[in-house]
């Protein structure tokens, strides 16, 4: 069977299961379990003969000959047994459940996977198939999976600006299904089609990787955290299908909460889109002893400021993850740029302790979550020598008079071409101002109210030119997003207000 026919076969079976109420997410999970078992079986054969650590009687061979209730019962036993194992095996099958209640359909899925040689498929084919399902799952708004999905064009532009180098470490403390890791892997290996299609202006100049660099890329480059077990499972499988990680090795993505403790290692790059939403599930205590009143506490002496704002905590954590010369590109919501209180104190510390050199104002309508207004903040870590390290910040406005939707006008990498070229990754110290790209000196920024980095200078044409409005579907989406953003802001204000119990007295 050729590649396109196989992909169509997998998709068709997904649609069959959806008719029975099995969503993309559940299908992806079951496909992950069975595909991992089949790949392990293939690696255990000639010429590989690898020890896959799968216990006897719980492998692919023990599953494929069964049908009906015996198949269902044995599948459940395999899921339970492998979930107790260590390493990558235990990570993939952690708390695994069977979501396909019809044994006949489970048998058909097993037969479909058994009929193919998956090792024989190249990484691009396996990866594209799996990522296609991840994309469909993200688009299924009822599942809520879209919160883990960053638009690929944004990730590609971030990687193209940061330009990671071989034998350097890359981290993402909230890595979702691994989009940043996979795009960085494509940059380093030169394998992504987006690199070939845009070679004229991306100027990727890395030489082909030597064997040592390839091994480092596969086994040591990536370090992630993902606290949601199912998402972590999908991430590990996604990476594995792209030749990142080892079948019998340790997982490169930890299941622990990244914010719970200081990072165990320092990395060269952080590429991340931390969870939006301001409330943390735990309390932070800093070296001054300030804390919230919740029962659980983060003991983080390395944080600049105590706050329950999850986004600000992730920003502080990312700074702590970097080596002295480390670089970061992080997607952050608007409130991080202008919020007072802890937000202002953290911004001032960030400008002082790091070189915050570029902020990309992202357009609306590009995230699956409604009402999101976000930015990409690029900064380099610096020595803690008491000197201010930010000399000024370049702002690129990709929001004003830009109109995108998830369906009819999707954001493409070509829409970010002018930003990447203006960023000048090969030498960011030689930049030219343009209509959308402006420089603001440190003294000017620090003198603004609350040291706000929420800066716009372009005139919004939609406010004055009623004859040149965007198409109705785009306009409708923008209205919805503005209302969603306003509601989110009101909720944040309401959650911060003290609650007063009404006490009624009487004689």
Short mmCIF file of C-alpha atoms in Angstrom, two decimals:
data_model
loop_
_atom_site.label_atom_id
_atom_site.label_comp_id
_atom_site.label_asym_id
_atom_site.label_seq_id
_atom_site.Cartn_x
_atom_site.Cartn_y
_atom_site.Cartn_z
CA UNK A 1 0.00 0.00 0.00
CA UNK A 2 1.38 3.42 -0.89
CA UNK A 3 1.66 6.25 1.61
CA UNK A 4 -1.40 8.23 0.54
CA UNK A 5 -3.58 5.11 0.60
CA UNK A 6 -2.40 4.27 4.13
CA UNK A 7 -3.13 7.76 5.39
CA UNK A 8 -6.59 7.63 3.83
CA UNK A 9 -7.19 4.24 5.44
CA UNK A 10 -6.30 5.54 8.90
CA UNK A 11 -8.51 8.61 8.42
CA UNK A 12 -11.45 6.57 7.17
CA UNK A 13 -11.35 4.35 10.22
CA UNK A 14 -11.30 7.43 12.42
CA UNK A 15 -14.54 8.58 10.78
CA UNK A 16 -16.06 5.13 11.36
CA UNK A 17 -15.31 5.38 15.07
CA UNK A 18 -16.66 8.93 15.26
CA UNK A 19 -20.02 7.55 14.20
CA UNK A 20 -19.90 5.49 17.40
CA UNK A 21 -19.08 8.54 19.51
CA UNK A 22 -15.31 8.03 19.65
CA UNK A 23 -13.73 11.47 19.11
CA UNK A 24 -10.39 12.32 17.54
CA UNK A 25 -8.73 12.46 20.95
CA UNK A 26 -9.87 8.99 21.99
CA UNK A 27 -8.96 7.59 18.58
CA UNK A 28 -5.53 9.16 18.85
CA UNK A 29 -5.00 7.56 22.24
CA UNK A 30 -5.89 4.07 21.05
CA UNK A 31 -3.86 4.53 17.88
CA UNK A 32 -0.91 5.58 20.07
CA UNK A 33 -1.09 2.45 22.25
CA UNK A 34 -1.46 0.04 19.36
CA UNK A 35 1.03 1.76 17.07
CA UNK A 36 3.64 1.81 19.83
CA UNK A 37 3.11 -1.93 20.43
CA UNK A 38 3.40 -2.68 16.71
CA UNK A 39 6.55 -0.58 16.32
CA UNK A 40 8.08 -2.32 19.35
CA UNK A 41 7.23 -5.67 17.76
CA UNK A 42 8.90 -4.66 14.49
CA UNK A 43 12.02 -3.43 16.29
CA UNK A 44 12.25 -6.75 18.14
CA UNK A 45 12.54 -8.64 14.81
CA UNK A 46 15.50 -9.02 12.45
CA UNK A 47 17.61 -7.10 11.63
CA UNK A 48 17.07 -4.85 14.68
CA UNK A 49 16.63 -7.46 17.47
CA UNK A 50 16.20 -4.74 20.09
CA UNK A 51 15.15 -5.34 23.67
CA UNK A 52 11.94 -3.32 23.86
CA UNK A 53 11.34 -4.12 27.57
CA UNK A 54 7.79 -5.27 26.87
CA UNK A 55 6.98 -8.21 29.18
CA UNK A 56 6.28 -11.56 27.57
CA UNK A 57 2.58 -12.16 27.05
CA UNK A 58 1.81 -8.45 26.86
CA UNK A 59 3.28 -7.74 23.44
CA UNK A 60 1.80 -7.26 19.98
CA UNK A 61 1.95 -10.97 19.12
CA UNK A 62 -0.24 -11.78 22.13
CA UNK A 63 -2.88 -9.32 20.97
CA UNK A 64 -3.28 -9.73 17.24
CA UNK A 65 -4.64 -13.30 17.24
CA UNK A 66 -7.63 -12.55 19.47
CA UNK A 67 -11.15 -11.34 18.70
CA UNK A 68 -14.33 -10.51 20.59
CA UNK A 69 -14.40 -10.38 24.37
CA UNK A 70 -11.03 -12.17 24.79
CA UNK A 71 -9.41 -9.41 22.70
CA UNK A 72 -11.05 -6.69 24.79
CA UNK A 73 -10.05 -8.35 28.07
CA UNK A 74 -6.45 -8.92 26.98
CA UNK A 75 -6.15 -5.38 25.61
CA UNK A 76 -7.23 -4.02 29.00
CA UNK A 77 -4.67 -6.28 30.72
CA UNK A 78 -1.91 -5.00 28.40
CA UNK A 79 -2.82 -1.36 29.07
CA UNK A 80 -2.77 -1.92 32.82
CA UNK A 81 0.46 -3.93 32.86
CA UNK A 82 2.47 -1.63 30.59
CA UNK A 83 1.30 1.41 32.54
CA UNK A 84 3.25 0.14 35.54
CA UNK A 85 6.53 -0.17 33.63
CA UNK A 86 9.36 2.36 33.75
CA UNK A 87 10.85 4.59 31.06
CA UNK A 88 9.17 5.46 27.78
CA UNK A 89 6.94 2.38 28.00
CA UNK A 90 5.34 3.44 31.28
CA UNK A 91 5.05 7.04 30.09
CA UNK A 92 3.11 6.07 26.95
CA UNK A 93 0.74 3.73 28.83
CA UNK A 94 0.36 5.75 32.06
CA UNK A 95 -3.28 5.41 33.21
CA UNK A 96 -4.23 4.07 29.77
CA UNK A 97 -7.87 3.14 29.16
CA UNK A 98 -9.73 1.44 26.34
CA UNK A 99 -12.15 3.92 24.75
CA UNK A 100 -13.31 1.58 21.94
CA UNK A 101 -16.19 -0.34 23.47
CA UNK A 102 -17.04 -2.43 20.38
CA UNK A 103 -14.62 -5.43 20.28
CA UNK A 104 -15.26 -5.87 16.54
CA UNK A 105 -14.01 -2.34 15.80
CA UNK A 106 -11.05 -2.83 18.10
CA UNK A 107 -10.19 -6.00 16.15
CA UNK A 108 -10.43 -4.09 12.86
CA UNK A 109 -8.07 -1.41 14.19
CA UNK A 110 -5.59 -4.06 15.30
CA UNK A 111 -5.78 -5.71 11.87
CA UNK A 112 -5.30 -2.41 10.08
CA UNK A 113 -2.14 -1.62 12.07
CA UNK A 114 -0.86 -5.18 11.82
CA UNK A 115 -1.13 -5.17 8.02
CA UNK A 116 1.52 -2.46 7.60
CA UNK A 117 5.25 -2.26 8.19
CA UNK A 118 5.53 1.00 10.11
CA UNK A 119 9.31 1.01 10.42
CA UNK A 120 9.47 1.05 6.63
CA UNK A 121 7.67 4.41 6.51
CA UNK A 122 9.87 7.48 6.69
CA UNK A 123 9.58 9.83 9.65
CA UNK A 124 7.85 12.52 7.57
CA UNK A 125 5.05 10.16 6.57
CA UNK A 126 4.44 8.78 10.06
CA UNK A 127 4.76 12.22 11.58
CA UNK A 128 2.47 13.93 9.06
CA UNK A 129 -0.19 11.28 9.63
CA UNK A 130 -0.08 11.68 13.39
CA UNK A 131 0.14 15.46 13.33
CA UNK A 132 -2.83 15.57 10.98
CA UNK A 133 -4.89 13.80 13.63
CA UNK A 134 -3.56 16.15 16.30
CA UNK A 135 -4.62 19.11 14.15
CA UNK A 136 -8.12 17.68 13.69
CA UNK A 137 -8.34 17.07 17.42
CA UNK A 138 -7.36 20.70 18.09
CA UNK A 139 -10.03 21.92 15.68
CA UNK A 140 -12.65 19.92 17.58
CA UNK A 141 -13.62 22.75 19.95
CA UNK A 142 -15.70 20.44 22.16
CA UNK A 143 -12.62 18.46 23.16
CA UNK A 144 -10.75 21.54 24.39
CA UNK A 145 -7.56 20.19 22.81
CA UNK A 146 -7.00 23.43 20.90
CA UNK A 147 -5.52 24.98 24.04
CA UNK A 148 -2.43 22.84 23.43
CA UNK A 149 -2.04 23.85 19.80
CA UNK A 150 0.06 26.85 18.77
CA UNK A 151 -0.34 27.93 15.12
CA UNK A 152 2.48 26.29 13.20
CA UNK A 153 3.38 29.49 11.32
CA UNK A 154 4.05 31.27 14.63
CA UNK A 155 6.30 28.43 15.81
CA UNK A 156 8.19 28.38 12.51
CA UNK A 157 8.79 32.14 12.67
CA UNK A 158 9.98 31.88 16.29
CA UNK A 159 12.41 29.09 15.42
CA UNK A 160 13.64 30.95 12.33
CA UNK A 161 14.43 33.98 14.50
CA UNK A 162 16.10 32.09 17.35
CA UNK A 163 18.02 29.85 14.89
CA UNK A 164 18.93 26.99 17.28
CA UNK A 165 22.34 25.40 16.75
CA UNK A 166 23.36 21.70 16.84
CA UNK A 167 24.33 20.13 20.18
CA UNK A 168 22.43 22.77 22.13
CA UNK A 169 19.56 22.04 24.52
CA UNK A 170 15.97 23.23 23.99
CA UNK A 171 13.22 23.29 26.63
CA UNK A 172 9.49 23.92 26.76
CA UNK A 173 7.97 23.87 30.28
CA UNK A 174 4.43 23.38 28.94
CA UNK A 175 5.06 21.51 25.72
CA UNK A 176 1.57 20.29 24.80
CA UNK A 177 1.86 17.87 21.88
CA UNK A 178 5.41 18.97 21.04
CA UNK A 179 4.99 21.55 18.28
CA UNK A 180 8.01 23.64 19.28
CA UNK A 181 10.24 20.57 19.57
CA UNK A 182 9.22 19.21 16.19
CA UNK A 183 9.74 22.52 14.40
CA UNK A 184 13.15 22.99 16.04
CA UNK A 185 13.98 19.42 15.02
CA UNK A 186 13.08 20.28 11.41
CA UNK A 187 15.29 23.38 11.55
CA UNK A 188 18.25 21.46 12.92
CA UNK A 189 17.88 18.47 10.60
CA UNK A 190 16.83 20.50 7.56
CA UNK A 191 13.87 18.17 7.01
CA UNK A 192 10.87 20.52 7.02
CA UNK A 193 9.14 21.34 3.76
CA UNK A 194 8.63 24.89 5.05
CA UNK A 195 12.41 25.32 5.01
CA UNK A 196 12.62 24.31 1.36
CA UNK A 197 9.64 26.43 0.30
CA UNK A 198 11.02 29.56 1.99
CA UNK A 199 14.76 29.02 1.65
CA UNK A 200 15.28 32.32 -0.20
CA UNK A 201 14.49 34.44 2.86
CA UNK A 202 14.97 32.06 5.82
CA UNK A 203 18.71 31.86 5.12
CA UNK A 204 19.21 28.63 7.06
CA UNK A 205 22.95 27.97 6.71
CA UNK A 206 23.50 24.88 8.88
CA UNK A 207 25.60 22.08 7.45
CA UNK A 208 24.24 18.51 7.38
CA UNK A 209 24.46 16.98 10.85
CA UNK A 210 27.26 14.53 11.55
CA UNK A 211 26.53 11.24 13.42
CA UNK A 212 27.36 12.73 16.83
CA UNK A 213 25.06 15.71 16.23
CA UNK A 214 22.25 13.44 15.01
CA UNK A 215 22.53 11.32 18.15
CA UNK A 216 22.48 14.42 20.35
CA UNK A 217 19.41 15.71 18.51
CA UNK A 218 17.59 12.41 19.00
CA UNK A 219 18.53 11.76 22.62
CA UNK A 220 19.63 14.95 24.42
CA UNK A 221 18.33 18.12 22.76
CA UNK A 222 14.77 18.34 24.05
CA UNK A 223 13.54 18.74 27.63
CA UNK A 224 9.84 19.26 28.28
CA UNK A 225 7.10 19.25 30.88
CA UNK A 226 3.44 18.45 30.31
CA UNK A 227 1.26 18.00 33.36
CA UNK A 228 -1.78 16.57 31.52
CA UNK A 229 -1.15 12.79 31.15
CA UNK A 230 -3.04 12.29 27.88
CA UNK A 231 -1.37 15.30 26.25
CA UNK A 232 2.05 14.12 27.43
CA UNK A 233 1.36 10.70 25.92
CA UNK A 234 0.45 12.24 22.56
CA UNK A 235 3.54 14.44 22.72
CA UNK A 236 5.91 11.52 23.38
CA UNK A 237 4.40 9.50 20.53
CA UNK A 238 4.52 12.51 18.23
CA UNK A 239 8.23 12.96 19.00
CA UNK A 240 8.96 9.25 18.67
CA UNK A 241 7.35 9.08 15.23
CA UNK A 242 9.67 11.94 14.22
CA UNK A 243 12.73 9.98 15.43
CA UNK A 244 13.09 11.88 18.71
CA UNK A 245 13.59 9.65 21.73
CA UNK A 246 14.28 5.95 22.11
CA UNK A 247 11.81 3.09 22.32
CA UNK A 248 13.64 1.66 25.34
CA UNK A 249 14.89 4.97 26.75
CA UNK A 250 13.68 7.54 29.25
CA UNK A 251 10.99 10.02 28.17
CA UNK A 252 12.18 13.52 27.28
CA UNK A 253 8.95 15.03 28.63
CA UNK A 254 8.33 14.95 32.39
CA UNK A 255 4.83 14.65 33.85
CA UNK A 256 5.66 16.97 36.76
CA UNK A 257 4.38 20.52 37.20
CA UNK A 258 7.21 22.67 35.83
CA UNK A 259 6.55 25.42 38.38
CA UNK A 260 6.88 23.23 41.46
CA UNK A 261 10.66 23.61 41.84
CA UNK A 262 13.73 25.24 40.40
CA UNK A 263 14.83 23.61 37.11
CA UNK A 264 17.25 20.72 37.45
CA UNK A 265 19.18 21.74 34.35
CA UNK A 266 19.83 24.99 32.52
CA UNK A 267 19.25 25.05 28.76
CA UNK A 268 20.44 27.02 25.75
CA UNK A 269 16.98 27.85 24.38
CA UNK A 270 13.42 28.02 25.65
CA UNK A 271 10.64 28.02 23.06
CA UNK A 272 7.21 28.04 24.67
CA UNK A 273 3.57 29.02 24.74
CA UNK A 274 2.67 28.61 28.43
CA UNK A 275 -0.99 28.11 29.40
CA UNK A 276 -3.14 31.23 29.25
CA UNK A 277 -5.24 31.91 32.32
CA UNK A 278 -4.13 33.88 35.33
CA UNK A 279 -4.96 31.70 38.32
CA UNK A 280 -2.52 29.12 39.58
CA UNK A 281 -3.63 26.00 41.38
CA UNK A 282 -0.98 26.53 44.04
CA UNK A 283 0.41 29.33 46.17
CA UNK A 284 3.79 30.95 45.64
CA UNK A 285 6.07 31.91 48.52
CA UNK A 286 9.16 34.00 47.82
CA UNK A 287 12.22 34.87 49.85
CA UNK A 288 10.38 37.76 51.55
CA UNK A 289 7.87 35.28 52.89
CA UNK A 290 4.91 36.72 50.97
CA UNK A 291 2.31 34.16 50.11
CA UNK A 292 -1.30 33.56 49.18
CA UNK A 293 -3.64 31.87 51.61
CA UNK A 294 -4.12 28.61 49.71
CA UNK A 295 -2.96 25.41 51.35
CA UNK A 296 -0.35 24.39 48.77
CA UNK A 297 2.80 26.41 48.25
CA UNK A 298 5.59 26.68 45.69
CA UNK A 299 8.89 27.24 47.47
CA UNK A 300 10.65 29.26 44.77
CA UNK A 301 13.43 31.40 46.16
CA UNK A 302 14.55 32.18 42.61
CA UNK A 303 11.34 34.04 41.68
CA UNK A 304 11.46 37.83 41.62
CA UNK A 305 7.90 38.25 42.80
CA UNK A 306 5.21 36.24 44.55
CA UNK A 307 2.03 36.03 42.50
CA UNK A 308 -0.80 33.62 41.79
CA UNK A 309 -0.72 34.69 38.12
CA UNK A 310 0.26 31.54 36.25
CA UNK A 311 1.53 33.41 33.19
CA UNK A 312 3.87 35.59 35.25
CA UNK A 313 5.12 32.52 37.11
CA UNK A 314 5.90 30.75 33.85
CA UNK A 315 7.81 33.82 32.66
CA UNK A 316 9.89 33.84 35.86
CA UNK A 317 10.44 30.10 35.57
CA UNK A 318 11.60 30.39 31.96
CA UNK A 319 14.22 32.95 32.97
CA UNK A 320 15.46 30.53 35.63
CA UNK A 321 15.74 27.73 33.03
CA UNK A 322 18.22 29.57 30.81
CA UNK A 323 21.97 29.32 30.85
CA UNK A 324 23.79 32.62 31.31
CA UNK A 325 23.89 33.05 27.51
CA UNK A 326 20.55 31.32 26.88
CA UNK A 327 17.85 32.68 24.55
CA UNK A 328 14.06 32.55 24.82
CA UNK A 329 11.05 33.16 22.59
CA UNK A 330 7.79 32.96 24.54
CA UNK A 331 4.13 33.52 23.61
CA UNK A 332 2.54 35.69 26.31
CA UNK A 333 -0.89 37.34 26.60
CA UNK A 334 -1.30 41.12 26.51
CA UNK A 335 -1.83 41.49 30.25
CA UNK A 336 1.76 40.43 30.92
CA UNK A 337 2.85 43.58 29.05
CA UNK A 338 0.77 46.08 31.00
CA UNK A 339 -0.53 44.61 34.26
CA UNK A 340 0.32 46.51 37.45
CA UNK A 341 1.39 45.15 40.81
CA UNK A 342 3.41 41.97 40.47
CA UNK A 343 3.28 42.32 36.68
CA UNK A 344 5.04 45.68 36.79
CA UNK A 345 7.70 44.46 39.21
CA UNK A 346 8.42 41.39 37.08
CA UNK A 347 8.60 43.46 33.88
CA UNK A 348 11.11 45.82 35.45
CA UNK A 349 13.20 42.88 36.68
CA UNK A 350 13.02 41.22 33.26
CA UNK A 351 14.20 44.40 31.51
CA UNK A 352 16.99 44.79 34.04
CA UNK A 353 18.24 41.20 34.25
CA UNK A 354 17.74 40.10 30.64
CA UNK A 355 18.12 41.68 27.21
CA UNK A 356 14.50 41.97 26.11
CA UNK A 357 15.09 42.96 22.52
CA UNK A 358 11.99 42.13 20.43
CA UNK A 359 8.22 41.90 20.88
CA UNK A 360 5.92 40.66 18.12
CA UNK A 361 2.31 41.81 18.57
CA UNK A 362 0.27 38.88 17.25
CA UNK A 363 -3.02 39.31 15.40
CA UNK A 364 -6.32 38.06 16.78
CA UNK A 365 -8.22 35.15 15.23
CA UNK A 366 -5.27 32.73 15.12
CA UNK A 367 -5.80 30.68 18.30
CA UNK A 368 -8.47 28.05 18.95
CA UNK A 369 -9.22 29.67 22.30
CA UNK A 370 -11.55 32.64 21.77
CA UNK A 371 -10.61 36.20 22.69
CA UNK A 372 -6.85 35.65 22.92
CA UNK A 373 -4.60 38.67 22.41
CA UNK A 374 -0.98 37.61 22.58
CA UNK A 375 2.61 38.50 21.75
CA UNK A 376 5.91 36.74 21.23
CA UNK A 377 8.56 38.12 23.57
CA UNK A 378 12.18 37.46 22.56
CA UNK A 379 14.88 37.90 25.20
CA UNK A 380 18.40 36.75 26.01
CA UNK A 381 19.59 35.89 29.48
CA UNK A 382 22.54 37.86 30.88
CA UNK A 383 25.02 37.68 33.78
CA UNK A 384 23.72 38.77 37.17
CA UNK A 385 26.18 41.64 37.46
CA UNK A 386 23.87 44.38 38.72
CA UNK A 387 23.84 46.18 35.38
CA UNK A 388 20.77 46.80 33.23
CA UNK A 389 20.89 44.64 30.12
CA UNK A 390 17.95 45.84 28.01
CA UNK A 391 19.04 48.82 25.91
CA UNK A 392 15.75 49.05 24.08
CA UNK A 393 12.98 46.96 22.57
CA UNK A 394 11.96 46.56 18.93
CA UNK A 395 8.19 46.17 18.46
CA UNK A 396 6.62 44.62 15.37
CA UNK A 397 2.86 45.25 15.02
CA UNK A 398 1.24 42.35 13.17
CA UNK A 399 -2.15 43.12 14.74
CA UNK A 400 -3.36 46.55 13.60
CA UNK A 401 -5.35 46.31 10.33
CA UNK A 402 -4.60 42.58 10.06
CA UNK A 403 -7.51 40.17 9.80
CA UNK A 404 -7.25 36.40 10.22
CA UNK A 405 -9.63 33.56 11.02
CA UNK A 406 -9.08 29.87 11.69
CA UNK A 407 -11.08 28.79 8.64
CA UNK A 408 -11.28 31.32 5.83
CA UNK A 409 -8.11 33.38 6.35
CA UNK A 410 -5.55 31.33 8.23
CA UNK A 411 -2.23 32.81 9.28
CA UNK A 412 0.58 31.52 7.03
CA UNK A 413 4.33 31.68 7.37
CA UNK A 414 4.36 34.06 4.42
CA UNK A 415 2.36 36.51 6.57
CA UNK A 416 5.32 36.53 8.97
CA UNK A 417 7.99 36.91 6.30
CA UNK A 418 8.34 40.67 6.77
CA UNK A 419 8.71 40.21 10.53
CA UNK A 420 11.45 37.56 10.22
CA UNK A 421 13.32 39.63 7.62
CA UNK A 422 12.97 42.76 9.80
CA UNK A 423 14.12 40.81 12.87
CA UNK A 424 17.33 40.08 10.92
CA UNK A 425 18.25 36.84 12.74
CA UNK A 426 21.74 36.75 11.24
CA UNK A 427 22.59 40.02 12.99
CA UNK A 428 19.78 41.51 15.03
CA UNK A 429 21.97 44.49 15.97
CA UNK A 430 21.66 45.77 12.40
CA UNK A 431 17.98 46.54 11.95
CA UNK A 432 16.00 49.17 10.09
CA UNK A 433 12.75 50.77 11.26
CA UNK A 434 9.71 50.28 9.03
CA UNK A 435 6.05 51.22 9.28
CA UNK A 436 5.38 48.16 11.43
CA UNK A 437 8.78 47.79 13.13
CA UNK A 438 9.79 50.45 15.67
CA UNK A 439 12.49 50.82 18.31
CA UNK A 440 11.82 52.20 21.80
CA UNK A 441 14.76 52.97 24.09
CA UNK A 442 14.96 51.52 27.60
CA UNK A 443 14.68 54.92 29.32
CA UNK A 444 11.50 55.66 27.38
CA UNK A 445 9.97 52.31 28.27
CA UNK A 446 10.88 52.36 31.94
CA UNK A 447 9.38 55.86 32.30
CA UNK A 448 5.97 54.74 30.99
CA UNK A 449 3.14 54.18 33.45
CA UNK A 450 3.78 50.81 35.16
CA UNK A 451 6.69 50.29 32.72
CA UNK A 452 4.01 49.19 30.26
CA UNK A 453 5.20 47.42 27.12
CA UNK A 454 1.73 47.59 25.59
CA UNK A 455 2.66 49.87 22.69
CA UNK A 456 0.84 50.70 19.45
CA UNK A 457 1.48 53.47 16.95
CA UNK A 458 -0.41 52.50 13.76
CA UNK A 459 -3.83 53.99 13.09
CA UNK A 460 -6.64 51.44 13.11
CA UNK A 461 -8.30 52.01 9.72
CA UNK A 462 -11.39 50.06 10.71
CA UNK A 463 -12.31 52.84 13.15
CA UNK A 464 -12.56 55.48 10.43
CA UNK A 465 -13.00 53.86 7.03
CA UNK A 466 -16.42 52.24 7.07
CA UNK A 467 -16.27 51.64 3.32
CA UNK A 468 -13.34 49.28 3.62
CA UNK A 469 -14.40 46.89 6.34
CA UNK A 470 -13.12 43.29 6.37
CA UNK A 471 -15.38 40.51 5.04
CA UNK A 472 -18.48 39.78 7.18
CA UNK A 473 -17.16 36.46 8.54
CA UNK A 474 -13.89 38.11 9.62
CA UNK A 475 -15.72 41.07 11.14
CA UNK A 476 -18.07 38.75 13.00
CA UNK A 477 -15.15 36.75 14.39
CA UNK A 478 -13.35 39.92 15.52
CA UNK A 479 -16.47 41.15 17.34
CA UNK A 480 -16.76 37.79 19.11
CA UNK A 481 -13.11 37.89 20.10
CA UNK A 482 -13.32 41.44 21.45
CA UNK A 483 -16.36 40.45 23.55
CA UNK A 484 -14.60 37.30 24.78
CA UNK A 485 -11.52 39.32 25.72
CA UNK A 486 -13.68 41.84 27.60
CA UNK A 487 -15.47 39.04 29.48
CA UNK A 488 -12.15 37.45 30.39
CA UNK A 489 -10.88 40.78 31.71
CA UNK A 490 -14.04 41.24 33.82
CA UNK A 491 -13.66 37.71 35.22
CA UNK A 492 -10.06 38.45 36.20
CA UNK A 493 -11.16 41.61 38.00
CA UNK A 494 -14.03 39.80 39.72
CA UNK A 495 -11.80 36.93 40.86
CA UNK A 496 -9.42 39.42 42.45
CA UNK A 497 -12.13 41.14 44.51
CA UNK A 498 -12.62 40.04 48.14
CA UNK A 499 -15.86 38.24 48.89
CA UNK A 500 -17.91 39.63 51.76
CA UNK A 501 -20.26 37.42 53.70
CA UNK A 502 -23.55 39.16 54.35
CA UNK A 503 -24.30 39.10 58.06
CA UNK A 504 -27.81 39.94 59.14
CA UNK A 505 -28.24 40.95 62.76
CA UNK A 506 -31.37 41.21 64.82
CA UNK A 507 -32.74 41.33 68.29
#
